[in-house]
XYZ file of C-alpha atoms in Angstrom:
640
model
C -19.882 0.411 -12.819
C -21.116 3.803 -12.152
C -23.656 3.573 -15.027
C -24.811 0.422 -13.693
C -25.344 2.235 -10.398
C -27.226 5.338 -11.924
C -29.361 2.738 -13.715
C -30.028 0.883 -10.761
C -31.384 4.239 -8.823
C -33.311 5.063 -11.850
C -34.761 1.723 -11.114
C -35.847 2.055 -7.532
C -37.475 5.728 -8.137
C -39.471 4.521 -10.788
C -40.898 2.121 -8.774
C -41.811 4.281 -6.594
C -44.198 6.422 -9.373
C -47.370 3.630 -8.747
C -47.684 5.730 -5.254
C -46.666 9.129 -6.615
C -49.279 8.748 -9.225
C -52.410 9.607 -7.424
C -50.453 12.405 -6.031
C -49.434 13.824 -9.571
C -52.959 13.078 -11.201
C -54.463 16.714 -11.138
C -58.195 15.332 -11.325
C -58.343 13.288 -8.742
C -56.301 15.912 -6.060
C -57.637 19.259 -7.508
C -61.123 18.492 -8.691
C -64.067 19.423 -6.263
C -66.985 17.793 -6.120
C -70.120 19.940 -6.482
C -68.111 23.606 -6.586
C -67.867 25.066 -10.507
C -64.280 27.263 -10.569
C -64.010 30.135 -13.441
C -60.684 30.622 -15.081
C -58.279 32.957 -13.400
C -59.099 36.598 -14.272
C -56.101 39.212 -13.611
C -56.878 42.992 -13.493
C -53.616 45.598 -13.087
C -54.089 49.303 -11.715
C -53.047 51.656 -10.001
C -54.567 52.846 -6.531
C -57.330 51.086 -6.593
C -60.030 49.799 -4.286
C -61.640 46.563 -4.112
C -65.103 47.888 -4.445
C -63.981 49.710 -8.003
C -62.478 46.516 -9.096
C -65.542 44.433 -8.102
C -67.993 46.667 -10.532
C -65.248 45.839 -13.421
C -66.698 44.025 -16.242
C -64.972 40.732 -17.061
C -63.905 42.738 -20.199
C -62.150 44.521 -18.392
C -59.732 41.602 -16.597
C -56.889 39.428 -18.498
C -58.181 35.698 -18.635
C -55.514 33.263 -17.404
C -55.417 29.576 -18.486
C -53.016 28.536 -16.077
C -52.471 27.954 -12.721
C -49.123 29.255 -12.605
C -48.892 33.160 -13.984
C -46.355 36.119 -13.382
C -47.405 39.198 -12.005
C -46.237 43.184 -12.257
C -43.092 43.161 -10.092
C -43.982 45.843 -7.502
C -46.930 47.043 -8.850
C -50.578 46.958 -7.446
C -52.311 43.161 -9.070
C -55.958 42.271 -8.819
C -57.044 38.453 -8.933
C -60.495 37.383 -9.385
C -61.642 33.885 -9.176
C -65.302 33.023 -9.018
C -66.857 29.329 -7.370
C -70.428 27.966 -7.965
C -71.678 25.941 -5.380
C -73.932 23.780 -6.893
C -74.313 21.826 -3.764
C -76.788 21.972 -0.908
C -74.671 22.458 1.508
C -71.991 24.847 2.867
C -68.497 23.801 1.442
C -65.136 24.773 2.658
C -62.447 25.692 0.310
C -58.420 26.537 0.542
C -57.440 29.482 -1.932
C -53.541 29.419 -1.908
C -50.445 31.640 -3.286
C -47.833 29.425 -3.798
C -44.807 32.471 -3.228
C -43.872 33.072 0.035
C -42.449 36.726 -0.459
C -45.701 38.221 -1.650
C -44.873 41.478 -0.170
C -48.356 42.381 0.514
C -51.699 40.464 0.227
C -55.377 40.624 1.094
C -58.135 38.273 -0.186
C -61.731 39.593 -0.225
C -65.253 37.398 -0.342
C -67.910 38.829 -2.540
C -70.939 37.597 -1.639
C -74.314 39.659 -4.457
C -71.881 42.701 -4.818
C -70.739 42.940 -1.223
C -68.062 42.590 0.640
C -68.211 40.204 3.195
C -64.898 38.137 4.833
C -61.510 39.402 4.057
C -57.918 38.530 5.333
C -54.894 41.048 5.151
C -51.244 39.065 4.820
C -48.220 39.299 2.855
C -44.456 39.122 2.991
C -44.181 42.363 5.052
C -46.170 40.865 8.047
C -44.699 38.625 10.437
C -45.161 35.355 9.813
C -47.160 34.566 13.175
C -50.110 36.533 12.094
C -50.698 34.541 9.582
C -54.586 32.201 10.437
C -53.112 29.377 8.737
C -49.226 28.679 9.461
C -47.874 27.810 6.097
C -45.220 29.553 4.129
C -47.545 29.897 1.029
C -50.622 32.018 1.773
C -54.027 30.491 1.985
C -56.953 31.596 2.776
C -60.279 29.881 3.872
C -63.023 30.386 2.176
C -66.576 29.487 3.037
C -69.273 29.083 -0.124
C -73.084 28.870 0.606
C -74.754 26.480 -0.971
C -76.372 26.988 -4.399
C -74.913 30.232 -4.721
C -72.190 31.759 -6.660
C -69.035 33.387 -4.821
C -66.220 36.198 -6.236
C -63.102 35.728 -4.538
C -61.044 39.050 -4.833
C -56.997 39.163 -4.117
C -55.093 42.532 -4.316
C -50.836 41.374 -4.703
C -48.302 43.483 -4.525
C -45.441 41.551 -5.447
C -42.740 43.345 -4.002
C -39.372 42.717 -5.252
C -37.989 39.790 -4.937
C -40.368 37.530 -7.111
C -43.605 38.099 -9.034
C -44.141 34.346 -10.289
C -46.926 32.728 -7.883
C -49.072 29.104 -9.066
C -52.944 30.007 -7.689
C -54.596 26.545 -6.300
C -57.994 25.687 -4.973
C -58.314 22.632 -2.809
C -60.993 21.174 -0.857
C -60.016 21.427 2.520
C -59.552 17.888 3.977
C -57.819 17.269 0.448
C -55.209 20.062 1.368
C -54.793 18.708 4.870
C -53.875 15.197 3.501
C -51.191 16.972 0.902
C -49.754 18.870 3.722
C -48.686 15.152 4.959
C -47.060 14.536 1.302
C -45.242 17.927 0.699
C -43.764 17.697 4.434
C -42.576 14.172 3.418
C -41.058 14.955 0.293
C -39.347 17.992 1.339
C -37.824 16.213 4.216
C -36.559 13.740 1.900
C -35.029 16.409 0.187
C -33.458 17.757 2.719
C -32.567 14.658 4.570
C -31.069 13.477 1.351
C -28.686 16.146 0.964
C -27.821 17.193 4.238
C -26.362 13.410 4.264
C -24.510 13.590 0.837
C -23.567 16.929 2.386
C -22.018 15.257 5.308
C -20.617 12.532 3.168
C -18.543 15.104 0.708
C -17.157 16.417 3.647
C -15.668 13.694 5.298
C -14.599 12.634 1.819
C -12.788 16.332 1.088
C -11.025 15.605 4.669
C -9.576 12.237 3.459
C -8.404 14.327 0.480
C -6.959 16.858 2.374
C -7.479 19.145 -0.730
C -8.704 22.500 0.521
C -10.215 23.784 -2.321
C -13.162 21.358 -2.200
C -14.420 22.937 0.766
C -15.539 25.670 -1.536
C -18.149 23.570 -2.879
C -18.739 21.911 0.206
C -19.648 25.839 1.419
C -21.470 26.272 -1.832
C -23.877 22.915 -1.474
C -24.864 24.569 2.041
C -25.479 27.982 0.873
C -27.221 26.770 -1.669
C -29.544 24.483 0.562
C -29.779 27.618 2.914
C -31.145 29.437 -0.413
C -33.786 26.665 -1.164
C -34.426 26.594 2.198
C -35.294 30.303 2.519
C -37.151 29.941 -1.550
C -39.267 27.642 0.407
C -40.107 29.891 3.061
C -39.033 27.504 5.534
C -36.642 30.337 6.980
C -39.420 32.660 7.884
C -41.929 29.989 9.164
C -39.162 28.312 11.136
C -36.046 30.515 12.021
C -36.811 34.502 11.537
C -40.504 34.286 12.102
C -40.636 37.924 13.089
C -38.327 39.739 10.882
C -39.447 40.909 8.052
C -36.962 42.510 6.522
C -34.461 39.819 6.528
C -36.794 37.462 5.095
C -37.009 39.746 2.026
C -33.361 40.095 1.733
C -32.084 36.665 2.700
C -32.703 35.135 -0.736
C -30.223 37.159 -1.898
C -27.765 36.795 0.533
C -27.723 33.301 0.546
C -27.947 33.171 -3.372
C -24.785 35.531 -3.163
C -22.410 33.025 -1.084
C -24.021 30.392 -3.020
C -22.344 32.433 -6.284
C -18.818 33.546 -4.684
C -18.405 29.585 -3.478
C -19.233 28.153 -6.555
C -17.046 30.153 -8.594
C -14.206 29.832 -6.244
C -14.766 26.283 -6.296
C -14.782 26.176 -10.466
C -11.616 28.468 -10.370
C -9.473 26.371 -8.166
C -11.079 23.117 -9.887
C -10.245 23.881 -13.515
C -7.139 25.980 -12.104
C -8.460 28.721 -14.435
C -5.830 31.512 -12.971
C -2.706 28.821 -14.823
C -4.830 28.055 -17.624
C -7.290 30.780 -18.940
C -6.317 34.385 -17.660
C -9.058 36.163 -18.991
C -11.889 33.914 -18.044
C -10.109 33.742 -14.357
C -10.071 37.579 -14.554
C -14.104 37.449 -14.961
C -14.396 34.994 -12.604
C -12.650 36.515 -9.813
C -14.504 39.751 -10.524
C -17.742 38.181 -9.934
C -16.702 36.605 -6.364
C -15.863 40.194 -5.543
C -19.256 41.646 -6.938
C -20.684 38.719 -4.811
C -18.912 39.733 -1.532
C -19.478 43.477 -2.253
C -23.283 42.628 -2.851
C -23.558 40.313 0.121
C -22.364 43.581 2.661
C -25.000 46.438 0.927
C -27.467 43.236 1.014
C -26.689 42.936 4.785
C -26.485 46.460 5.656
C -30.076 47.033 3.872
C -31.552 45.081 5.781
C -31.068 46.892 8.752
C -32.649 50.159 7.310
C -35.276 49.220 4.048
C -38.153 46.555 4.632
C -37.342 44.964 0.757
C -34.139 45.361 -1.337
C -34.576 48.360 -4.102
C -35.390 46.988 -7.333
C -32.485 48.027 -9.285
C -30.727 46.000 -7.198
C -32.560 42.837 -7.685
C -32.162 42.898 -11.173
C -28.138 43.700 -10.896
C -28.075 40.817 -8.687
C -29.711 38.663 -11.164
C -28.358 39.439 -14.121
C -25.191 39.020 -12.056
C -25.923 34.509 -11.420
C -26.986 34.632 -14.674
C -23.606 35.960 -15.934
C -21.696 33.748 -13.405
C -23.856 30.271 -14.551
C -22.610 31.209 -17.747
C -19.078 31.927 -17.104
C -19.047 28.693 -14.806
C -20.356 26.294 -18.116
C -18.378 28.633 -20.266
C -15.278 27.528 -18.579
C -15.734 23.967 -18.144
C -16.134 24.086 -22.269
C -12.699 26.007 -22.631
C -11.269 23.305 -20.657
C -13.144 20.351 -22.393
C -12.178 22.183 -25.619
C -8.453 21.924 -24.409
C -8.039 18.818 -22.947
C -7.443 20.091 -19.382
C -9.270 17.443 -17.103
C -10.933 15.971 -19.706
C -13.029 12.847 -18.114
C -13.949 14.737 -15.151
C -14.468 17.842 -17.117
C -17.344 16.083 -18.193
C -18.871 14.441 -15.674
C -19.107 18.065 -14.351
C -20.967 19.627 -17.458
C -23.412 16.829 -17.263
C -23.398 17.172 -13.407
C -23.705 21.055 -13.828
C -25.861 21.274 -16.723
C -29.289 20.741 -15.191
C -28.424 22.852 -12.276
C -27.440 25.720 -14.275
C -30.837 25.658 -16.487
C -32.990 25.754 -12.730
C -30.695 28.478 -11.846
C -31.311 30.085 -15.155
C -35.078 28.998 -13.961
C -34.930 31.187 -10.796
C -33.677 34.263 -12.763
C -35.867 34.511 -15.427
C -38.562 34.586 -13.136
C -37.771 38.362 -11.489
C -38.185 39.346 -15.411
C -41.749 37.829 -15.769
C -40.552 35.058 -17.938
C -40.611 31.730 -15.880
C -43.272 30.360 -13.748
C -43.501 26.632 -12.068
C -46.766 26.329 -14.702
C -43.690 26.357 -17.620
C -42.867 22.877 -16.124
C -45.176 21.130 -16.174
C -43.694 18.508 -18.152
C -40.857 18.072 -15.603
C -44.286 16.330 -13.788
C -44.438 13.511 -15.932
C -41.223 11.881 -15.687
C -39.846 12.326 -11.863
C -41.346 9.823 -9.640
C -42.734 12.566 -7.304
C -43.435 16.851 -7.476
C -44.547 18.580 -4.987
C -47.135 21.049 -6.468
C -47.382 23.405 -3.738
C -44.039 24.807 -3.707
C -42.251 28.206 -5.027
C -39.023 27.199 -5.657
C -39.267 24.566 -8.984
C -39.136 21.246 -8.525
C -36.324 21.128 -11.424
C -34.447 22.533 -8.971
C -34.468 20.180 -6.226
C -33.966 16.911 -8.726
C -30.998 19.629 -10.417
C -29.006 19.827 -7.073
C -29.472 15.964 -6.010
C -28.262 14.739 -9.309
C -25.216 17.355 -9.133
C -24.654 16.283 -5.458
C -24.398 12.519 -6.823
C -22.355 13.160 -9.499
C -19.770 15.650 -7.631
C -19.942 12.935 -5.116
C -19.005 9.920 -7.637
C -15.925 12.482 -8.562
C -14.915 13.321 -5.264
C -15.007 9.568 -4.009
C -13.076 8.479 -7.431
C -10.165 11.357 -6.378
C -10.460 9.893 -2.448
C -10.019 6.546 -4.163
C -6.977 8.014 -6.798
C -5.187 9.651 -3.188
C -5.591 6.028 -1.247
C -4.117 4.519 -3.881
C -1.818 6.515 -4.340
C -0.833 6.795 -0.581
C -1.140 3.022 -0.347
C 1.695 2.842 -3.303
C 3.791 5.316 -1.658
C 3.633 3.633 1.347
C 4.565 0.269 -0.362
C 7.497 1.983 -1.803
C 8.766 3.251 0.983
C 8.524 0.012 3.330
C 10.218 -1.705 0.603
C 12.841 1.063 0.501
C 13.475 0.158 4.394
C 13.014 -3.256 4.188
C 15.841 -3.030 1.096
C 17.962 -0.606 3.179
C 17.953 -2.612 6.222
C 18.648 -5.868 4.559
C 21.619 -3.700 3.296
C 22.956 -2.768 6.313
C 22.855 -6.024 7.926
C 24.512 -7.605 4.747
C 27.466 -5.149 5.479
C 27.452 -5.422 8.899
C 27.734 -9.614 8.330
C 30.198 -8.646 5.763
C 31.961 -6.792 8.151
C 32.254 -9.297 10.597
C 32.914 -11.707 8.154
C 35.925 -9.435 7.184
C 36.768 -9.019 10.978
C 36.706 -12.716 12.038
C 38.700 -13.462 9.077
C 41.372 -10.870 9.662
C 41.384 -12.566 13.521
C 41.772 -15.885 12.469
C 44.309 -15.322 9.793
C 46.347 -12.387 11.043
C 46.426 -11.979 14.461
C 45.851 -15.101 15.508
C 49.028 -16.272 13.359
C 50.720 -13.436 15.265
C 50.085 -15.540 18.184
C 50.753 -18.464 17.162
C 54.113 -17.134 15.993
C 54.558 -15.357 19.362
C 54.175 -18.531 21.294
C 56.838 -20.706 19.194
C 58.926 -17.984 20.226
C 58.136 -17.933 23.873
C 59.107 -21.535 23.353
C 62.470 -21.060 21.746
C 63.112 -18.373 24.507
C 61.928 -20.788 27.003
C 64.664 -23.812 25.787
C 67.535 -21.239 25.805
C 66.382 -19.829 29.590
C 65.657 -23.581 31.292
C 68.699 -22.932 33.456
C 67.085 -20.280 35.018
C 64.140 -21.728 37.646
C 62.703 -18.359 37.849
C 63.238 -17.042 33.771
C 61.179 -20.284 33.044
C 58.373 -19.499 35.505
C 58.317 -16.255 33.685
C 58.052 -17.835 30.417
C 54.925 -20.438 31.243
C 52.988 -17.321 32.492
C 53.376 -15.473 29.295
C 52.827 -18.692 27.374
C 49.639 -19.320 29.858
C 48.983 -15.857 29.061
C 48.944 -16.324 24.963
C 47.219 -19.302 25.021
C 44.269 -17.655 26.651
C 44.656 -14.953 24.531
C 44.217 -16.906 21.362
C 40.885 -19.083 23.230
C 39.658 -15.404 23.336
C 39.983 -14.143 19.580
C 38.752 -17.685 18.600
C 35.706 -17.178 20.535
C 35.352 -13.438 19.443
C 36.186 -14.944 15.703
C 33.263 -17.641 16.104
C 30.638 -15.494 17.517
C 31.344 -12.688 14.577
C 31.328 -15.877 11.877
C 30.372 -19.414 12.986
C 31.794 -21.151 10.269
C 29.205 -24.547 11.587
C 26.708 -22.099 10.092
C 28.157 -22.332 6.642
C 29.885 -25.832 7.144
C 27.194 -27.556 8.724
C 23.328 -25.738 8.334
C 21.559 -23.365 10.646
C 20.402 -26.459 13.356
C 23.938 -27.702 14.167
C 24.956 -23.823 14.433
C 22.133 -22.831 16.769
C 23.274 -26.313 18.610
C 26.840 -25.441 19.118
C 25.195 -22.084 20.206
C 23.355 -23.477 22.861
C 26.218 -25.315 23.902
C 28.321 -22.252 24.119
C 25.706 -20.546 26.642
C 25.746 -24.196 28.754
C 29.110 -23.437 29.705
C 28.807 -19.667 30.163
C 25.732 -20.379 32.157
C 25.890 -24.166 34.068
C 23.426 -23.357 37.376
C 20.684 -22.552 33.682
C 19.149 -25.796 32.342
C 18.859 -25.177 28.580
C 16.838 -27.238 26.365
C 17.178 -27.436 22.496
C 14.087 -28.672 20.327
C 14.050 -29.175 16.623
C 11.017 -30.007 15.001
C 11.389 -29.693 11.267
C 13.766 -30.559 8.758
C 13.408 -27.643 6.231
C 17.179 -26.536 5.916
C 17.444 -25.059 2.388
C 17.778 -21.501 3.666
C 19.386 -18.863 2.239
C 22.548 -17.212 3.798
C 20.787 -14.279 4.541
C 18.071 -15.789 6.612
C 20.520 -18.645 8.739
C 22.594 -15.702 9.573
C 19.979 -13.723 10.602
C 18.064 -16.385 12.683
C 21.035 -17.313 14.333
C 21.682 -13.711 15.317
C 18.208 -13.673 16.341
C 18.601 -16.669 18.845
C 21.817 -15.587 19.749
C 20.385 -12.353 20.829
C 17.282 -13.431 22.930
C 19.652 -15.974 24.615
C 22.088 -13.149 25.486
C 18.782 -10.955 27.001
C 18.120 -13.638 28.778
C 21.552 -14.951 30.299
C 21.675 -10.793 31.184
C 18.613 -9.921 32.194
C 15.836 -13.208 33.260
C 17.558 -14.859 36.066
C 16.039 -18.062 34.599
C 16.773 -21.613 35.907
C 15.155 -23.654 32.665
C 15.176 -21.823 28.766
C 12.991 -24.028 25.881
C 14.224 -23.100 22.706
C 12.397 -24.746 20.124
C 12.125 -24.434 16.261
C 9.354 -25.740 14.619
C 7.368 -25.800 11.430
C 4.286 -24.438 11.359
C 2.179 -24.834 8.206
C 3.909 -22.452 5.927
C 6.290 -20.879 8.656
C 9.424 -21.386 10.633
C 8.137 -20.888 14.231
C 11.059 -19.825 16.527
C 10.239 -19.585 20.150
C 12.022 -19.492 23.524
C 10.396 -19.265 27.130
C 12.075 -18.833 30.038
C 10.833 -19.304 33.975
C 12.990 -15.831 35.238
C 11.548 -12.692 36.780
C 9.494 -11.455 33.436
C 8.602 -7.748 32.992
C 6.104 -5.220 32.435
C 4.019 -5.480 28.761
C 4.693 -1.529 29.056
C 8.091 -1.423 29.393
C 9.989 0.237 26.206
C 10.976 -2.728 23.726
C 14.181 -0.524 22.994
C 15.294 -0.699 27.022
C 14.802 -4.576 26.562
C 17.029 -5.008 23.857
C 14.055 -6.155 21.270
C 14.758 -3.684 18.813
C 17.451 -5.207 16.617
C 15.395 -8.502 16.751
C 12.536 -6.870 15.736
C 14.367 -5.111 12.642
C 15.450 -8.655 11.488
C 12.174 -10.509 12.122
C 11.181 -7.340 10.021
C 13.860 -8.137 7.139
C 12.413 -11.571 6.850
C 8.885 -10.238 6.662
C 8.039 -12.157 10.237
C 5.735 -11.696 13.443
C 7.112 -11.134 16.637
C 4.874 -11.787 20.094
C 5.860 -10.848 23.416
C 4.095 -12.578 26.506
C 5.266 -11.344 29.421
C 4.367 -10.407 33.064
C 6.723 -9.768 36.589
C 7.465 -13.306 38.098
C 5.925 -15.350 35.046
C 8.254 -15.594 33.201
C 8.843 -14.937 29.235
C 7.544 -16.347 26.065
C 9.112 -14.946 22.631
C 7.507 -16.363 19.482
C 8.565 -15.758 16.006
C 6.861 -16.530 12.947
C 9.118 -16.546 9.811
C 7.336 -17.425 6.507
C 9.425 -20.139 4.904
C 9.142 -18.677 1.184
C 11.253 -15.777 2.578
C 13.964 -17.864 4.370
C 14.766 -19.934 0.291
């Protein structure tokens, strides 16, 4: 089923590639009319000025082929890029640096050897100064017509990344891509913030605590792309420059410790592999001890030292590998097995655009070295520093940790739902127990009534009788004698009754209707000033012991509450088939009572418990001066 569904996404994105193709087609977005563009030339020095670099021969500068390159990590970098208007009028062109942590930057127009506009920017200047507002840097350009222009850029990299993808754009053209990249990286983040919210309303169904770890590690890891982006320092720390530098790391850190907290309690590496939990929980603590100097630096260096940079990264790079190292000691012994690995092929791409992201501070990975990734997503946002492997990476993890966390939220309901089963059928068993006994126990009671003291009685009044022969001399002995006998014979009327209502033996003799009948007469005489009026409507009688005795207690009981409590002149008792169901209802025309009133105070509880036994509904209308209507619903495949 899941398959299905990954197919069926696959689907619906590549339909969507017929509009993402004009965006993705590099000669009809990055071709300008009329303008001739040289190859990118790349010139590193020390200390130098940009009129010595513009009397450098072309000898002299490192020809670059593609648009994507890595520079020097903190070291002085000299671009040159030369345009040939071949037009007859002015045109307007967009230079642009797609790495937003360019520590410093300044483009220079040669115009016949001179100098002419130039723009100072960079990673160290606060974001507001910037003439055009965009986290890559750009830089307006104006050529004349039929003449050829040098465009000069001096990079220092800093230290945080030295990877950068140089574009030229016609103007309008990069105005109308602005409209696609904010679309697509809204998506993004739309996307995930909602599978985001998702897992964690899914991890509080669970109630398993350790999946907030990779809840925390999804956000710190959106937080990181976020900042990559350099949507932090164009929208939330415009000003500070120093942070901006240093909160790629610090993101990228609790991004680390969560996600290797997360794999440790997932796999349970600290039962299962010691030494791999021993690495493991070192690198959470390198993470945490990072994350403080990271934090504290910022408060007194404008950029993190480079040693530190490369400790950092060598650092994920470690913990990527530890993390897919011990998903494969698990696979290898069975632990988890299935979702062992759905993770690895959740995991996998995400660890290669991690690996992505590292290899870049060592020169070895720019967004030009996937360019094939370009051909087979339906859409890629060229203008972005962080790769676009990246952002597909984390929404096919999310989807997959998602399929595994709704499949355990499934496995708990389940599970719950079973439990629960069990134990409503361990009440329903117990209570039908303990009203077997307790019918037992009258049954044992009524007996011992009927057969022992009630003989007593009997025995006692033949005596009385004997006594009474011997004494009929005596006016006043045989007064004496008819009292006691008077006396006796009441007695025994009493235990008969007591036997009867503890056993009715109509209800075995005769069938639950002629029982409930005698009943009814029974609470006639008790009660004459009540009209009571006795309705049967069905002639289903193959019940069970178990259910006649516990309907008649039931009736007995909500005749008794209302003899007590209703102060009724007219009761309807009725019993009546309905469809598949015994319906058993009796209304009364006495003072009612509040809806609110405790069910317990009312004497409802025991009937409930039986209606309960015999898998029934019980309804209650009632309201002061109206009167009261019981209804019971007993399904008639319980009562055989």
């Amino acid at each position: 089923m899941f398959f299905r569904k990954l197919l069926c996404i696959g689907f619906v994105l590549l339909l969507f590639r017929a509009n993402a193709a004009a965006v993705n087609h590099e000669d009809s977005l990055y071709k300008i009319d009329g303008v001739l563009i040289s190859k990118t030339q790349l010139f590193t020095g020390k200390n130098a000025t940009v009129s010595q670099v513009v009397k450098l021969s072309d000898d002299q500068f490192k020809t670059i082929r593609q648009e994507g390159f890595n520079l020097r990590l903190n070291h002085e970098n000299w671009i040159k890029k030369s345009f040939n208007n071949t037009d007859s009028v002015n045109r307007e062109l967009i230079i642009e640096l797609t790495n937003p942590f360019l520590y410093d930057v300044k483009f220079f127009t040669v115009d016949s050897s001179a100098v002419g506009d130039s723009l100072i920017t960079g990673a160290s200047k606060p974001f507001t100064s910037r003439p055009i507002l965009h986290p890559n840097f750009q830089y307006k350009i104006t050529l004349p017509p039929l003449q050829q222009t040098d465009c000069f850029i001096q990079v220092n990299t800093g230290t945080v990344s030295s990877d950068l993808v140089l574009l030229v754009w016609d103007k309008e053209k990069r105005k109308d891509y602005q409209l696609t990249e904010t679309k697509y990286l809204s998506y993004f983040l739309i996307i995930n913030i909602v599978f985001l919210l998702l897992i964690g309303l899914a991890i509080f169904q669970t109630k398993q605590k350790y999946h907030w770890f990779y809840f925390l590690y999804i956000l710190f890891g959106i937080a990181h792309i976020y900042t990559d982006l350099g949507m932090g320092f164009k929208n939330i720390w415009p000003q500070n420059t120093s942070f901006n530098n240093t909160a790629i790391y610090i993101f990228a850190n609790g991004y680390l410790v969560f996600g290797v907290s997360f794999v440790r309690n997932y796999f349970e590496t600290m039962k299962r592999t010691g030494q791999l939990d021993s690495i493991l929980h070192a690198l959470i603590i390198i993470g945490i001890i990072s994350t403080a100097i990271e934090m504290l630096m910022v408060f007194f260096l404008p950029q993190l030292p480079l040693w530190l940079v490369i400790f950092n990264t060598c650092v994920f790079l470690l913990a990527g590998i530890m993390v897919f190292g011990t998903a494969a000691v698990c696979l290898r012994y069975r632990y988890l097995k299935k979702d062992t690995v759905w993770f690895l092929i959740g995991f996998l791409p995400h660890s290669i655009a991690i690996s992505f992201l590292c290899f870049r501070v060592f020169g070895l990975f720019n967004n030009s070295k996937e360019a094939w990734f370009e051909h087979i997503v339906p859409f890629y946002i060229k203008t972005i520093h962080t790769p676009n492997f990246l952002l597909w990476s984390v929404l096919w993890e999310l989807v997959i940790v998602f399929y595994l966390i709704m499949r355990r939220v499934k496995y708990i309901y389940e599970s719950n739902n079973n439990m629960m089963l069990q134990l409503a059928q361990q009440r329903e068993n117990s209570m039908r127990g303990l009203l077997a006994d307790v019918e037992k126990e009258r049954k044992r009671i009524a007996q011992e009534l009927h057969d022992g003291t009630g003989v007593r009685l009997a025995t006692l009044k033949m005596k009385l009788t004997i006594l009474k022969d011997k004494i009929a001399e005596s006016e006043s002995g045989s007064t004496d004698i008819n009292g006691l006998m008077h006396d006796v014979d009441k007695l025994h009327e009493e235990i008969r009754g007591i036997s009867h209502n503890l056993m009715p033996k109509t209800l075995s003799k005769l069938g639950l209707y002629r029982a409930v009948g005698e009943l009814v007469n029974q609470f006639k005489i008790a009660s004459p000033k009540m009209k009571l009026n006795y309705f049967v409507k069905t002639t289903d009688n193959d019940f069970n012991e178990d259910a006649k005795i516990n309907i008649y207690r039931i009736i007995q009981e909500l005749l008794t509450n209302i003899v007590k409590h209703s102060q009724a002149k007219e009761v309807t008792l009725q019993l009546i088939k309905h469809h598949d169901s015994l319906m058993v209802s009796v209304e009364d025309d006495g003072i009612g009572f509040e809806m609110r009133e405790s069910r317990q105070g009312l004497g409802l509880s025991s009937i409930e418990s039986r209606v309960g036994v015999l898998n029934g509904t019980m309804s209650v209308d009632s309201s002061p001066g109206n009167g009261t209507f019981i209804s019971l619903f007993l399904p008639l495949e319980n009562l055989r």
